PDB file of C-alpha atoms in Angstrom:
ATOM      1  CA  MET A   1     -25.092   4.706 -21.525  1.00 38.00           C
ATOM      2  CA  GLN A   2     -23.175   7.546 -23.171  1.00 37.00           C
ATOM      3  CA  ASP A   3     -19.897   5.636 -22.867  1.00 38.00           C
ATOM      4  CA  LYS A   4     -21.471   2.562 -24.416  1.00 34.00           C
ATOM      5  CA  MET A   5     -22.709   4.571 -27.366  1.00 33.00           C
ATOM      6  CA  LYS A   6     -19.262   6.081 -27.950  1.00 33.00           C
ATOM      7  CA  GLU A   7     -17.715   2.639 -28.074  1.00 33.00           C
ATOM      8  CA  GLU A   8     -19.971   1.535 -30.935  1.00 33.00           C
ATOM      9  CA  LYS A   9     -17.944   0.516 -33.972  1.00 34.00           C
ATOM     10  CA  PRO A  10     -18.082   3.174 -36.691  1.00 30.00           C
ATOM     11  CA  ASP A  11     -18.479   0.705 -39.539  1.00 33.00           C
ATOM     12  CA  LYS A  12     -21.966  -0.350 -38.551  1.00 34.00           C
ATOM     13  CA  GLN A  13     -24.151   0.856 -41.396  1.00 35.00           C
ATOM     14  CA  GLY A  14     -27.919   0.919 -41.668  1.00 36.00           C
ATOM     15  CA  LEU A  15     -30.154   0.869 -44.723  1.00 40.00           C
ATOM     16  CA  ALA A  16     -29.213   4.430 -45.489  1.00 35.00           C
ATOM     17  CA  GLY A  17     -25.507   3.901 -45.032  1.00 36.00           C
ATOM     18  CA  SER A  18     -25.452   5.847 -41.747  1.00 33.00           C
ATOM     19  CA  PRO A  19     -24.407   4.570 -38.303  1.00 34.00           C
ATOM     20  CA  VAL A  20     -27.262   2.894 -36.455  1.00 38.00           C
ATOM     21  CA  ARG A  21     -27.857   1.457 -33.045  1.00 41.00           C
ATOM     22  CA  THR A  22     -26.895  -2.189 -32.938  1.00 39.00           C
ATOM     23  CA  ALA A  23     -28.999  -4.848 -31.239  1.00 41.00           C
ATOM     24  CA  GLU A  24     -26.745  -4.549 -28.187  1.00 41.00           C
ATOM     25  CA  THR A  25     -26.995  -0.782 -27.811  1.00 37.00           C
ATOM     26  CA  ARG A  26     -30.760  -0.819 -28.423  1.00 41.00           C
ATOM     27  CA  ALA A  27     -31.155  -3.427 -25.688  1.00 38.00           C
ATOM     28  CA  GLU A  28     -29.628  -0.954 -23.223  1.00 36.00           C
ATOM     29  CA  ALA A  29     -31.770   1.947 -24.408  1.00 37.00           C
ATOM     30  CA  PRO A  30     -35.287   2.652 -23.056  1.00 40.00           C
ATOM     31  CA  GLY A  31     -37.771   0.083 -24.347  1.00 51.00           C
ATOM     32  CA  ALA A  32     -39.882   0.822 -27.383  1.00 52.00           C
ATOM     33  CA  ARG A  33     -43.027   0.733 -25.242  1.00 51.00           C
ATOM     34  CA  ASP A  34     -41.732   3.441 -22.904  1.00 59.00           C
ATOM     35  CA  ARG A  35     -40.404   5.569 -25.764  1.00 56.00           C
ATOM     36  CA  LEU A  36     -43.684   5.436 -27.683  1.00 60.00           C
ATOM     37  CA  PHE A  37     -46.284   5.414 -24.965  1.00 55.00           C
ATOM     38  CA  GLY A  38     -44.746   6.390 -21.652  1.00 55.00           C
ATOM     39  CA  PRO A  39     -45.831   4.682 -18.426  1.00 46.00           C
ATOM     40  CA  ASN A  40     -49.324   6.208 -18.452  1.00 40.00           C
ATOM     41  CA  LYS A  41     -50.305   5.660 -22.078  1.00 44.00           C
ATOM     42  CA  SER A  42     -49.456   2.048 -22.812  1.00 40.00           C
ATOM     43  CA  ALA A  43     -52.662   0.567 -21.417  1.00 35.00           C
ATOM     44  CA  THR A  44     -54.829   3.047 -23.323  1.00 38.00           C
ATOM     45  CA  CYS A  45     -53.028   2.423 -26.584  1.00 48.00           C
ATOM     46  CA  GLU A  46     -53.101  -1.339 -26.161  1.00 44.00           C
ATOM     47  CA  SER A  47     -56.867  -1.298 -25.667  1.00 45.00           C
ATOM     48  CA  GLY A  48     -57.470   0.935 -28.683  1.00 66.00           C
ATOM     49  CA  ARG A  49     -58.916  -0.694 -31.782  1.00 93.00           C
ATOM     50  CA  TRP A  50     -58.018   1.663 -34.594  1.00 98.00           C
ATOM     51  CA  ALA A  51     -55.311   1.001 -37.132  1.00 98.00           C
ATOM     52  CA  LEU A  52     -52.966   2.972 -39.342  1.00 99.00           C
ATOM     53  CA  VAL A  53     -52.378   1.312 -42.719  1.00 99.00           C
ATOM     54  CA  LEU A  54     -49.257   2.445 -44.578  1.00 99.00           C
ATOM     55  CA  MET A  55     -49.171   1.590 -48.269  1.00 97.00           C
ATOM     56  CA  GLY A  56     -46.078   1.228 -50.415  1.00 93.00           C
ATOM     57  CA  GLY A  57     -44.879   3.824 -52.855  1.00 90.00           C
ATOM     58  CA  GLY A  58     -41.119   4.136 -52.594  1.00 88.00           C
ATOM     59  CA  ALA A  59     -40.112   7.759 -52.047  1.00 90.00           C
ATOM     60  CA  ARG A  60     -43.783   8.749 -52.064  1.00 93.00           C
ATOM     61  CA  GLY A  61     -44.198   6.587 -48.970  1.00 95.00           C
ATOM     62  CA  LEU A  62     -41.886   8.895 -47.029  1.00 96.00           C
ATOM     63  CA  ALA A  63     -44.985  11.038 -46.504  1.00 98.00           C
ATOM     64  CA  HIS A  64     -45.870   8.438 -43.863  1.00 98.00           C
ATOM     65  CA  ILE A  65     -43.146   9.924 -41.655  1.00 98.00           C
ATOM     66  CA  GLY A  66     -45.035  13.210 -41.701  1.00 98.00           C
ATOM     67  CA  VAL A  67     -48.255  11.366 -40.904  1.00 99.00           C
ATOM     68  CA  LEU A  68     -46.619   9.823 -37.837  1.00 98.00           C
ATOM     69  CA  LYS A  69     -45.266  13.233 -36.811  1.00 98.00           C
ATOM     70  CA  ALA A  70     -48.722  14.786 -36.933  1.00 98.00           C
ATOM     71  CA  LEU A  71     -50.286  11.918 -35.005  1.00 98.00           C
ATOM     72  CA  LEU A  72     -47.683  12.136 -32.231  1.00 97.00           C
ATOM     73  CA  GLU A  73     -48.165  15.910 -32.024  1.00 96.00           C
ATOM     74  CA  ASN A  74     -51.775  15.129 -31.111  1.00 97.00           C
ATOM     75  CA  ASP A  75     -50.932  12.286 -28.693  1.00 95.00           C
ATOM     76  CA  LEU A  76     -52.301   9.710 -31.116  1.00 96.00           C
ATOM     77  CA  VAL A  77     -50.237   6.513 -31.159  1.00 96.00           C
ATOM     78  CA  PRO A  78     -51.732   3.839 -33.423  1.00 97.00           C
ATOM     79  CA  PRO A  79     -52.289   0.629 -31.437  1.00 97.00           C
ATOM     80  CA  ILE A  80     -52.230  -1.301 -34.721  1.00 98.00           C
ATOM     81  CA  ILE A  81     -50.095  -0.671 -37.809  1.00 99.00           C
ATOM     82  CA  THR A  82     -49.970  -2.644 -41.025  1.00 99.00           C
ATOM     83  CA  GLY A  83     -47.973  -1.851 -44.113  1.00 98.00           C
ATOM     84  CA  THR A  84     -46.371  -3.009 -47.296  1.00 97.00           C
ATOM     85  CA  SER A  85     -43.041  -2.130 -48.918  1.00 94.00           C
ATOM     86  CA  MET A  86     -41.995   1.377 -47.771  1.00 95.00           C
ATOM     87  CA  GLY A  87     -45.027   1.463 -45.489  1.00 97.00           C
ATOM     88  CA  ALA A  88     -43.897  -1.789 -43.881  1.00 97.00           C
ATOM     89  CA  ILE A  89     -40.377  -0.482 -43.296  1.00 95.00           C
ATOM     90  CA  LEU A  90     -41.498   2.799 -41.726  1.00 97.00           C
ATOM     91  CA  GLY A  91     -44.337   1.218 -39.761  1.00 98.00           C
ATOM     92  CA  GLY A  92     -42.151  -1.619 -38.507  1.00 97.00           C
ATOM     93  CA  LEU A  93     -39.314   0.667 -37.440  1.00 96.00           C
ATOM     94  CA  PHE A  94     -41.779   3.005 -35.719  1.00 97.00           C
ATOM     95  CA  ALA A  95     -43.308   0.080 -33.842  1.00 97.00           C
ATOM     96  CA  ALA A  96     -39.787  -0.922 -32.807  1.00 96.00           C
ATOM     97  CA  GLY A  97     -39.183   2.482 -31.235  1.00 94.00           C
ATOM     98  CA  TYR A  98     -37.780   4.669 -34.020  1.00 95.00           C
ATOM     99  CA  PHE A  99     -39.320   8.130 -33.852  1.00 95.00           C
ATOM    100  CA  PRO A 100     -40.108  10.195 -36.990  1.00 96.00           C
ATOM    101  CA  PRO A 101     -36.912  12.313 -36.775  1.00 95.00           C
ATOM    102  CA  GLU A 102     -34.851   9.114 -36.782  1.00 94.00           C
ATOM    103  CA  LEU A 103     -36.837   7.721 -39.696  1.00 95.00           C
ATOM    104  CA  GLU A 104     -36.338  10.944 -41.626  1.00 94.00           C
ATOM    105  CA  LYS A 105     -32.595  10.865 -40.959  1.00 90.00           C
ATOM    106  CA  LEU A 106     -32.361   7.345 -42.356  1.00 88.00           C
ATOM    107  CA  SER A 107     -34.489   8.277 -45.357  1.00 86.00           C
ATOM    108  CA  ARG A 108     -32.296  11.221 -46.323  1.00 77.00           C
ATOM    109  CA  GLN A 109     -29.558   8.909 -47.523  1.00 63.00           C
ATOM    110  CA  LEU A 110     -31.773   6.463 -49.397  1.00 59.00           C
ATOM    111  CA  SER A 111     -31.591   5.984 -53.145  1.00 49.00           C
ATOM    112  CA  TYR A 112     -32.387   3.064 -55.387  1.00 45.00           C
ATOM    113  CA  SER A 113     -28.687   2.698 -56.188  1.00 46.00           C
ATOM    114  CA  ARG A 114     -27.959   2.178 -52.487  1.00 51.00           C
ATOM    115  CA  VAL A 115     -30.897  -0.129 -51.854  1.00 49.00           C
ATOM    116  CA  ALA A 116     -30.131  -2.231 -54.915  1.00 47.00           C
ATOM    117  CA  GLY A 117     -26.500  -2.489 -53.874  1.00 48.00           C
ATOM    118  CA  LEU A 118     -24.838  -0.399 -56.595  1.00 43.00           C
ATOM    119  CA  ARG A 119     -23.179   2.139 -54.304  1.00 44.00           C
ATOM    120  CA  LYS A 120     -19.898   0.196 -54.311  1.00 42.00           C
ATOM    121  CA  THR A 121     -19.781  -0.283 -58.066  1.00 42.00           C
ATOM    122  CA  LYS A 122     -18.430   2.011 -60.767  1.00 42.00           C
ATOM    123  CA  ILE A 123     -21.624   1.729 -62.806  1.00 40.00           C
ATOM    124  CA  PRO A 124     -22.949   5.190 -63.730  1.00 42.00           C
ATOM    125  CA  VAL A 125     -26.463   5.294 -62.305  1.00 41.00           C
ATOM    126  CA  PRO A 126     -28.983   7.269 -64.400  1.00 39.00           C
ATOM    127  CA  ASP A 127     -31.616   9.509 -62.885  1.00 42.00           C
ATOM    128  CA  LYS A 128     -34.636   7.671 -64.248  1.00 43.00           C
ATOM    129  CA  LEU A 129     -35.677   4.268 -62.942  1.00 41.00           C
ATOM    130  CA  VAL A 130     -36.463   2.892 -66.384  1.00 40.00           C
ATOM    131  CA  ASP A 131     -33.002   3.825 -67.668  1.00 42.00           C
ATOM    132  CA  TYR A 132     -31.532   2.194 -64.589  1.00 41.00           C
ATOM    133  CA  LEU A 133     -33.445  -1.039 -65.172  1.00 41.00           C
ATOM    134  CA  MET A 134     -32.243  -1.138 -68.761  1.00 41.00           C
ATOM    135  CA  LEU A 135     -28.574  -1.231 -67.757  1.00 42.00           C
ATOM    136  CA  GLU A 136     -27.355  -4.574 -69.083  1.00 44.00           C
ATOM    137  CA  SER A 137     -24.844  -4.826 -66.250  1.00 41.00           C
ATOM    138  CA  TYR A 138     -27.621  -4.398 -63.691  1.00 44.00           C
ATOM    139  CA  GLN A 139     -29.912  -6.946 -65.349  1.00 48.00           C
ATOM    140  CA  LYS A 140     -27.192  -9.601 -65.349  1.00 51.00           C
ATOM    141  CA  ARG A 141     -26.244  -8.807 -61.777  1.00 51.00           C
ATOM    142  CA  LEU A 142     -29.824  -9.040 -60.514  1.00 50.00           C
ATOM    143  CA  LEU A 143     -30.442 -12.386 -62.205  1.00 51.00           C
ATOM    144  CA  ARG A 144     -27.169 -13.711 -60.840  1.00 51.00           C
ATOM    145  CA  ARG A 145     -27.967 -12.657 -57.272  1.00 51.00           C
ATOM    146  CA  ILE A 146     -31.468 -14.147 -57.407  1.00 50.00           C
ATOM    147  CA  GLY A 147     -29.893 -17.531 -58.040  1.00 46.00           C
ATOM    148  CA  LEU A 148     -27.360 -17.338 -55.223  1.00 48.00           C
ATOM    149  CA  GLU A 149     -27.765 -18.801 -51.753  1.00 51.00           C
ATOM    150  CA  LYS A 150     -25.513 -16.395 -49.884  1.00 55.00           C
ATOM    151  CA  GLY A 151     -25.636 -13.641 -47.318  1.00 56.00           C
ATOM    152  CA  ASP A 152     -28.200 -10.901 -47.876  1.00 70.00           C
ATOM    153  CA  PRO A 153     -26.776  -7.395 -47.223  1.00 78.00           C
ATOM    154  CA  LEU A 154     -30.241  -5.837 -46.932  1.00 81.00           C
ATOM    155  CA  GLU A 155     -31.288  -8.404 -44.361  1.00 86.00           C
ATOM    156  CA  LYS A 156     -28.070  -7.709 -42.468  1.00 85.00           C
ATOM    157  CA  SER A 157     -28.785  -3.966 -42.449  1.00 86.00           C
ATOM    158  CA  LEU A 158     -32.332  -4.480 -41.186  1.00 90.00           C
ATOM    159  CA  ARG A 159     -31.040  -6.825 -38.519  1.00 91.00           C
ATOM    160  CA  GLN A 160     -28.672  -4.112 -37.319  1.00 90.00           C
ATOM    161  CA  LEU A 161     -31.601  -1.706 -37.082  1.00 91.00           C
ATOM    162  CA  VAL A 162     -33.996  -3.902 -35.086  1.00 93.00           C
ATOM    163  CA  GLY A 163     -31.842  -6.729 -33.748  1.00 94.00           C
ATOM    164  CA  GLU A 164     -33.653  -9.973 -33.033  1.00 95.00           C
ATOM    165  CA  THR A 165     -36.941  -8.238 -32.218  1.00 96.00           C
ATOM    166  CA  LEU A 166     -39.978 -10.438 -32.781  1.00 97.00           C
ATOM    167  CA  ILE A 167     -43.116  -8.915 -34.267  1.00 98.00           C
ATOM    168  CA  GLU A 168     -45.254 -10.374 -31.492  1.00 97.00           C
ATOM    169  CA  GLU A 169     -43.091  -8.602 -28.892  1.00 95.00           C
ATOM    170  CA  LEU A 170     -43.614  -5.112 -30.321  1.00 96.00           C
ATOM    171  CA  PRO A 171     -45.619  -2.643 -28.187  1.00 95.00           C
ATOM    172  CA  ILE A 172     -47.745  -1.950 -31.269  1.00 96.00           C
ATOM    173  CA  ARG A 173     -49.582  -4.720 -33.065  1.00 97.00           C
ATOM    174  CA  PHE A 174     -47.833  -4.904 -36.394  1.00 98.00           C
ATOM    175  CA  GLY A 175     -48.258  -6.809 -39.607  1.00 98.00           C
ATOM    176  CA  CYS A 176     -46.905  -6.578 -43.138  1.00 98.00           C
ATOM    177  CA  ASN A 177     -47.191  -8.597 -46.306  1.00 98.00           C
ATOM    178  CA  ALA A 178     -45.181 -10.026 -49.174  1.00 97.00           C
ATOM    179  CA  VAL A 179     -45.893 -12.136 -52.243  1.00 95.00           C
ATOM    180  CA  ASP A 180     -44.476 -15.640 -52.610  1.00 96.00           C
ATOM    181  CA  LEU A 181     -43.447 -16.132 -56.234  1.00 93.00           C
ATOM    182  CA  VAL A 182     -43.421 -19.913 -55.755  1.00 95.00           C
ATOM    183  CA  SER A 183     -47.079 -20.228 -54.739  1.00 96.00           C
ATOM    184  CA  GLY A 184     -48.324 -16.923 -56.152  1.00 95.00           C
ATOM    185  CA  ARG A 185     -49.997 -16.126 -52.831  1.00 96.00           C
ATOM    186  CA  GLU A 186     -49.943 -13.175 -50.464  1.00 97.00           C
ATOM    187  CA  ILE A 187     -48.036 -13.927 -47.257  1.00 97.00           C
ATOM    188  CA  ASN A 188     -48.857 -12.000 -44.068  1.00 98.00           C
ATOM    189  CA  PHE A 189     -46.276 -11.545 -41.318  1.00 98.00           C
ATOM    190  CA  THR A 190     -47.725 -11.096 -37.818  1.00 98.00           C
ATOM    191  CA  SER A 191     -45.068 -12.975 -35.855  1.00 98.00           C
ATOM    192  CA  GLY A 192     -41.438 -13.972 -36.136  1.00 97.00           C
ATOM    193  CA  PRO A 193     -38.302 -11.863 -36.689  1.00 97.00           C
ATOM    194  CA  LEU A 194     -39.170  -8.312 -37.677  1.00 98.00           C
ATOM    195  CA  TYR A 195     -36.124  -7.896 -39.907  1.00 96.00           C
ATOM    196  CA  ARG A 196     -37.123 -10.839 -42.088  1.00 96.00           C
ATOM    197  CA  ALA A 197     -40.666  -9.567 -42.546  1.00 97.00           C
ATOM    198  CA  LEU A 198     -39.439  -6.113 -43.569  1.00 96.00           C
ATOM    199  CA  ARG A 199     -36.864  -7.582 -45.945  1.00 94.00           C
ATOM    200  CA  ALA A 200     -39.531  -9.609 -47.733  1.00 95.00           C
ATOM    201  CA  SER A 201     -42.008  -6.753 -48.019  1.00 94.00           C
ATOM    202  CA  MET A 202     -39.467  -4.326 -49.522  1.00 89.00           C
ATOM    203  CA  ALA A 203     -38.302  -6.509 -52.452  1.00 88.00           C
ATOM    204  CA  PHE A 204     -39.558  -4.275 -55.278  1.00 82.00           C
ATOM    205  CA  PRO A 205     -39.684  -6.299 -58.519  1.00 76.00           C
ATOM    206  CA  PHE A 206     -36.668  -5.969 -60.833  1.00 70.00           C
ATOM    207  CA  VAL A 207     -34.924  -3.582 -58.435  1.00 74.00           C
ATOM    208  CA  ILE A 208     -34.342  -5.588 -55.249  1.00 80.00           C
ATOM    209  CA  GLU A 209     -33.830  -9.322 -55.464  1.00 83.00           C
ATOM    210  CA  PRO A 210     -36.470 -11.537 -53.777  1.00 88.00           C
ATOM    211  CA  ALA A 211     -35.966 -12.694 -50.197  1.00 90.00           C
ATOM    212  CA  ARG A 212     -35.429 -16.423 -49.731  1.00 88.00           C
ATOM    213  CA  PHE A 213     -37.063 -17.927 -46.643  1.00 86.00           C
ATOM    214  CA  GLY A 214     -37.207 -21.698 -46.673  1.00 85.00           C
ATOM    215  CA  GLY A 215     -38.839 -22.723 -49.914  1.00 90.00           C
ATOM    216  CA  GLN A 216     -40.381 -19.313 -50.489  1.00 93.00           C
ATOM    217  CA  LEU A 217     -39.195 -16.576 -52.855  1.00 92.00           C
ATOM    218  CA  LEU A 218     -40.730 -13.378 -51.496  1.00 94.00           C
ATOM    219  CA  VAL A 219     -41.218  -9.995 -53.154  1.00 92.00           C
ATOM    220  CA  ASP A 220     -43.013  -6.698 -52.521  1.00 93.00           C
ATOM    221  CA  GLY A 221     -46.450  -7.325 -51.019  1.00 93.00           C
ATOM    222  CA  GLY A 222     -47.883  -4.414 -52.982  1.00 92.00           C
ATOM    223  CA  LEU A 223     -48.096  -6.593 -56.080  1.00 90.00           C
ATOM    224  CA  LEU A 224     -51.195  -8.276 -54.661  1.00 92.00           C
ATOM    225  CA  ASN A 225     -52.220  -5.905 -51.884  1.00 95.00           C
ATOM    226  CA  ASN A 226     -50.699  -2.445 -51.556  1.00 95.00           C
ATOM    227  CA  CYS A 227     -53.160  -1.393 -48.869  1.00 97.00           C
ATOM    228  CA  PRO A 228     -53.452  -4.192 -46.245  1.00 98.00           C
ATOM    229  CA  VAL A 229     -56.688  -3.079 -44.578  1.00 98.00           C
ATOM    230  CA  ARG A 230     -57.982  -6.615 -44.062  1.00 97.00           C
ATOM    231  CA  LEU A 231     -54.789  -7.538 -42.251  1.00 98.00           C
ATOM    232  CA  ALA A 232     -55.397  -4.625 -39.876  1.00 98.00           C
ATOM    233  CA  ARG A 233     -58.884  -5.925 -39.158  1.00 98.00           C
ATOM    234  CA  GLU A 234     -57.498  -9.410 -38.559  1.00 97.00           C
ATOM    235  CA  LEU A 235     -55.238  -7.843 -35.934  1.00 97.00           C
ATOM    236  CA  GLY A 236     -58.302  -6.438 -34.161  1.00 96.00           C
ATOM    237  CA  ALA A 237     -58.983  -3.051 -35.738  1.00 98.00           C
ATOM    238  CA  THR A 238     -62.572  -1.844 -35.874  1.00 97.00           C
ATOM    239  CA  LYS A 239     -61.646   1.437 -37.573  1.00 98.00           C
ATOM    240  CA  VAL A 240     -58.932   1.886 -40.186  1.00 98.00           C
ATOM    241  CA  PHE A 241     -57.161   5.059 -41.301  1.00 99.00           C
ATOM    242  CA  VAL A 242     -55.221   5.084 -44.600  1.00 98.00           C
ATOM    243  CA  PRO A 243     -52.975   7.920 -45.819  1.00 98.00           C
ATOM    244  CA  ASP A 244     -53.164   7.549 -49.614  1.00 97.00           C
ATOM    245  CA  VAL A 245     -49.788   8.198 -51.265  1.00 96.00           C
ATOM    246  CA  HIS A 246     -50.263   6.237 -54.489  1.00 89.00           C
ATOM    247  CA  ARG A 247     -50.109   7.953 -57.871  1.00 81.00           C
ATOM    248  CA  PRO A 248     -53.176   7.410 -60.087  1.00 79.00           C
ATOM    249  CA  LEU A 249     -52.256   5.602 -63.278  1.00 78.00           C
ATOM    250  CA  LYS A 250     -51.901   7.845 -66.328  1.00 80.00           C
ATOM    251  CA  LYS A 251     -51.895   6.951 -69.991  1.00 84.00           C
ATOM    252  CA  MET A 252     -48.502   6.195 -71.503  1.00 82.00           C
ATOM    253  CA  PRO A 253     -47.954   6.911 -75.219  1.00 85.00           C
ATOM    254  CA  ALA A 254     -47.462   3.746 -77.269  1.00 84.00           C
ATOM    255  CA  ARG A 255     -44.231   5.121 -78.736  1.00 83.00           C
ATOM    256  CA  HIS A 256     -42.619   4.909 -75.286  1.00 78.00           C
ATOM    257  CA  PHE A 257     -42.884   1.113 -75.223  1.00 76.00           C
ATOM    258  CA  ASP A 258     -39.608   0.553 -77.016  1.00 76.00           C
ATOM    259  CA  SER A 259     -38.033  -2.103 -74.772  1.00 71.00           C
ATOM    260  CA  SER A 260     -39.053  -5.173 -72.816  1.00 68.00           C
ATOM    261  CA  PHE A 261     -38.002  -3.579 -69.533  1.00 65.00           C
ATOM    262  CA  ILE A 262     -40.218  -0.553 -70.100  1.00 73.00           C
ATOM    263  CA  MET A 263     -43.140  -2.893 -70.719  1.00 77.00           C
ATOM    264  CA  VAL A 264     -42.344  -4.877 -67.571  1.00 70.00           C
ATOM    265  CA  HIS A 265     -42.046  -1.696 -65.513  1.00 69.00           C
ATOM    266  CA  ARG A 266     -45.371  -0.477 -66.890  1.00 77.00           C
ATOM    267  CA  LEU A 267     -46.929  -3.813 -66.006  1.00 77.00           C
ATOM    268  CA  VAL A 268     -45.737  -3.409 -62.411  1.00 75.00           C
ATOM    269  CA  GLN A 269     -47.272   0.093 -62.335  1.00 76.00           C
ATOM    270  CA  VAL A 270     -50.616  -1.264 -63.538  1.00 84.00           C
ATOM    271  CA  VAL A 271     -50.603  -4.083 -60.988  1.00 81.00           C
ATOM    272  CA  LEU A 272     -49.700  -1.743 -58.110  1.00 80.00           C
ATOM    273  CA  ALA A 273     -52.408   0.746 -59.079  1.00 84.00           C
ATOM    274  CA  ASP A 274     -55.019  -2.003 -59.154  1.00 83.00           C
ATOM    275  CA  SER A 275     -53.873  -3.514 -55.848  1.00 82.00           C
ATOM    276  CA  THR A 276     -54.198  -0.087 -54.228  1.00 88.00           C
ATOM    277  CA  GLU A 277     -57.397   1.355 -55.645  1.00 88.00           C
ATOM    278  CA  GLY A 278     -59.288  -1.884 -55.149  1.00 86.00           C
ATOM    279  CA  ARG A 279     -58.508  -1.857 -51.408  1.00 91.00           C
ATOM    280  CA  LEU A 280     -59.111   1.778 -50.483  1.00 95.00           C
ATOM    281  CA  PRO A 281     -62.913   1.380 -50.126  1.00 95.00           C
ATOM    282  CA  GLU A 282     -62.267  -1.114 -47.312  1.00 96.00           C
ATOM    283  CA  ALA A 283     -60.895   1.672 -45.073  1.00 98.00           C
ATOM    284  CA  ASP A 284     -62.993   3.886 -42.800  1.00 98.00           C
ATOM    285  CA  LEU A 285     -60.985   7.052 -43.432  1.00 98.00           C
ATOM    286  CA  VAL A 286     -58.704   7.859 -46.370  1.00 98.00           C
ATOM    287  CA  ILE A 287     -56.797  11.116 -46.749  1.00 98.00           C
ATOM    288  CA  ASN A 288     -55.224  11.905 -50.115  1.00 97.00           C
ATOM    289  CA  ILE A 289     -51.621  13.090 -49.808  1.00 96.00           C
ATOM    290  CA  ASN A 290     -50.385  12.471 -53.385  1.00 90.00           C
ATOM    291  CA  PRO A 291     -46.706  13.522 -53.172  1.00 94.00           C
ATOM    292  CA  ASN A 292     -45.457  14.932 -56.465  1.00 90.00           C
ATOM    293  CA  VAL A 293     -42.333  12.751 -56.669  1.00 89.00           C
ATOM    294  CA  ASP A 294     -41.420   9.612 -58.540  1.00 81.00           C
ATOM    295  CA  THR A 295     -41.225   6.279 -56.776  1.00 79.00           C
ATOM    296  CA  PHE A 296     -37.425   6.248 -56.685  1.00 74.00           C
ATOM    297  CA  ASP A 297     -36.725   9.963 -56.293  1.00 81.00           C
ATOM    298  CA  PHE A 298     -35.268  10.288 -52.790  1.00 83.00           C
ATOM    299  CA  THR A 299     -33.975  13.832 -53.331  1.00 85.00           C
ATOM    300  CA  SER A 300     -36.965  15.624 -51.755  1.00 90.00           C
ATOM    301  CA  VAL A 301     -37.334  13.893 -48.394  1.00 92.00           C
ATOM    302  CA  ARG A 302     -38.098  17.002 -46.347  1.00 95.00           C
ATOM    303  CA  ARG A 303     -40.732  18.248 -48.811  1.00 96.00           C
ATOM    304  CA  VAL A 304     -42.509  14.885 -48.908  1.00 97.00           C
ATOM    305  CA  VAL A 305     -42.412  14.482 -45.120  1.00 98.00           C
ATOM    306  CA  ASN A 306     -43.735  18.015 -44.602  1.00 98.00           C
ATOM    307  CA  LEU A 307     -46.564  17.366 -47.051  1.00 98.00           C
ATOM    308  CA  GLY A 308     -47.602  14.243 -45.168  1.00 98.00           C
ATOM    309  CA  GLN A 309     -47.542  16.149 -41.890  1.00 98.00           C
ATOM    310  CA  ARG A 310     -49.513  19.109 -43.251  1.00 99.00           C
ATOM    311  CA  VAL A 311     -52.267  17.054 -44.887  1.00 98.00           C
ATOM    312  CA  THR A 312     -52.636  14.924 -41.763  1.00 99.00           C
ATOM    313  CA  LEU A 313     -52.949  17.994 -39.534  1.00 99.00           C
ATOM    314  CA  GLU A 314     -55.575  19.396 -41.903  1.00 98.00           C
ATOM    315  CA  ASN A 315     -57.597  16.229 -41.308  1.00 98.00           C
ATOM    316  CA  ILE A 316     -56.764  15.718 -37.641  1.00 98.00           C
ATOM    317  CA  GLU A 317     -60.322  16.238 -36.378  1.00 98.00           C
ATOM    318  CA  ALA A 318     -61.617  13.500 -38.678  1.00 98.00           C
ATOM    319  CA  ILE A 319     -58.843  11.220 -37.434  1.00 98.00           C
ATOM    320  CA  LYS A 320     -59.704  11.974 -33.801  1.00 97.00           C
ATOM    321  CA  GLU A 321     -63.342  11.182 -34.529  1.00 97.00           C
ATOM    322  CA  LEU A 322     -62.294   7.836 -36.010  1.00 98.00           C
ATOM    323  CA  VAL A 323     -60.216   7.092 -32.897  1.00 96.00           C
ATOM    324  CA  ARG A 324     -63.156   7.905 -30.625  1.00 95.00           C
ATOM    325  CA  ALA A 325     -65.472   5.714 -32.684  1.00 96.00           C
ATOM    326  CA  ALA A 326     -63.020   2.816 -32.450  1.00 95.00           C
ATOM    327  CA  GLY A 327     -63.469   2.736 -28.675  1.00 82.00           C
TER     328      GLY A 327
END
């Protein structure tokens, strides 16, 4: 196994631009079921009926890694996970066998310039998302790529991370969502290639181009449902736990609305806030993490992860009670 790993080509790059296990090397590694559950825990976890719902939030969603850390420290492996956007990526990779330390390592090299594909350009990338969106060169590039029917580098990266894994083959019941711009409807993924589902759910409006699957044009599921509790119940959950990482909407002075892109970005903020707060009452347990970082600020990964872990541990008895009640 060690020799095989050494032979892996160095140019294989994951979402974060770091070497990752290819589909071939992952096939030779211990299965996700054994890595997550061990031989004595799989039956118990499969029969459990509680769910972990991971909402989107960009860099704020990295707190979910800390949540997973705290749960594993207490031998709590969610039998069901649903998510959207960042929550879908982390939940899907966890279900595929990536442990929190691996997720944190990947996250340390994330930035919106990398995700949006600007890392190979000479465009100076500003610190603030709104300034970034207002770059004329970026706007033209995004519109051009939306109209192209060519290879998708993000899909390729996700495929390298999880191979040809099917959602229905995961040891954890998993589901994520996206929004089809063609029909205007929420699309739930509970089967099929995992990499395609994650690619669709992560397409944040005006930053990452939509995913094209057949006649669908798919974007971030958080636009319609940033907290997919109902999907978790459809997958069999009787009790649902939600770590809340969304930022409550604050007033924005009218003088700041000095461009169309700022107005569009604000509109997305309003929609995401509504699609989160309207769903939280559907959960059985919500813990408020509220990371103090912006959506696209990936410079404080460790702090955000530690916060998620700490808040989860502070509420671990309530979580254990929920697990017991789920049966």
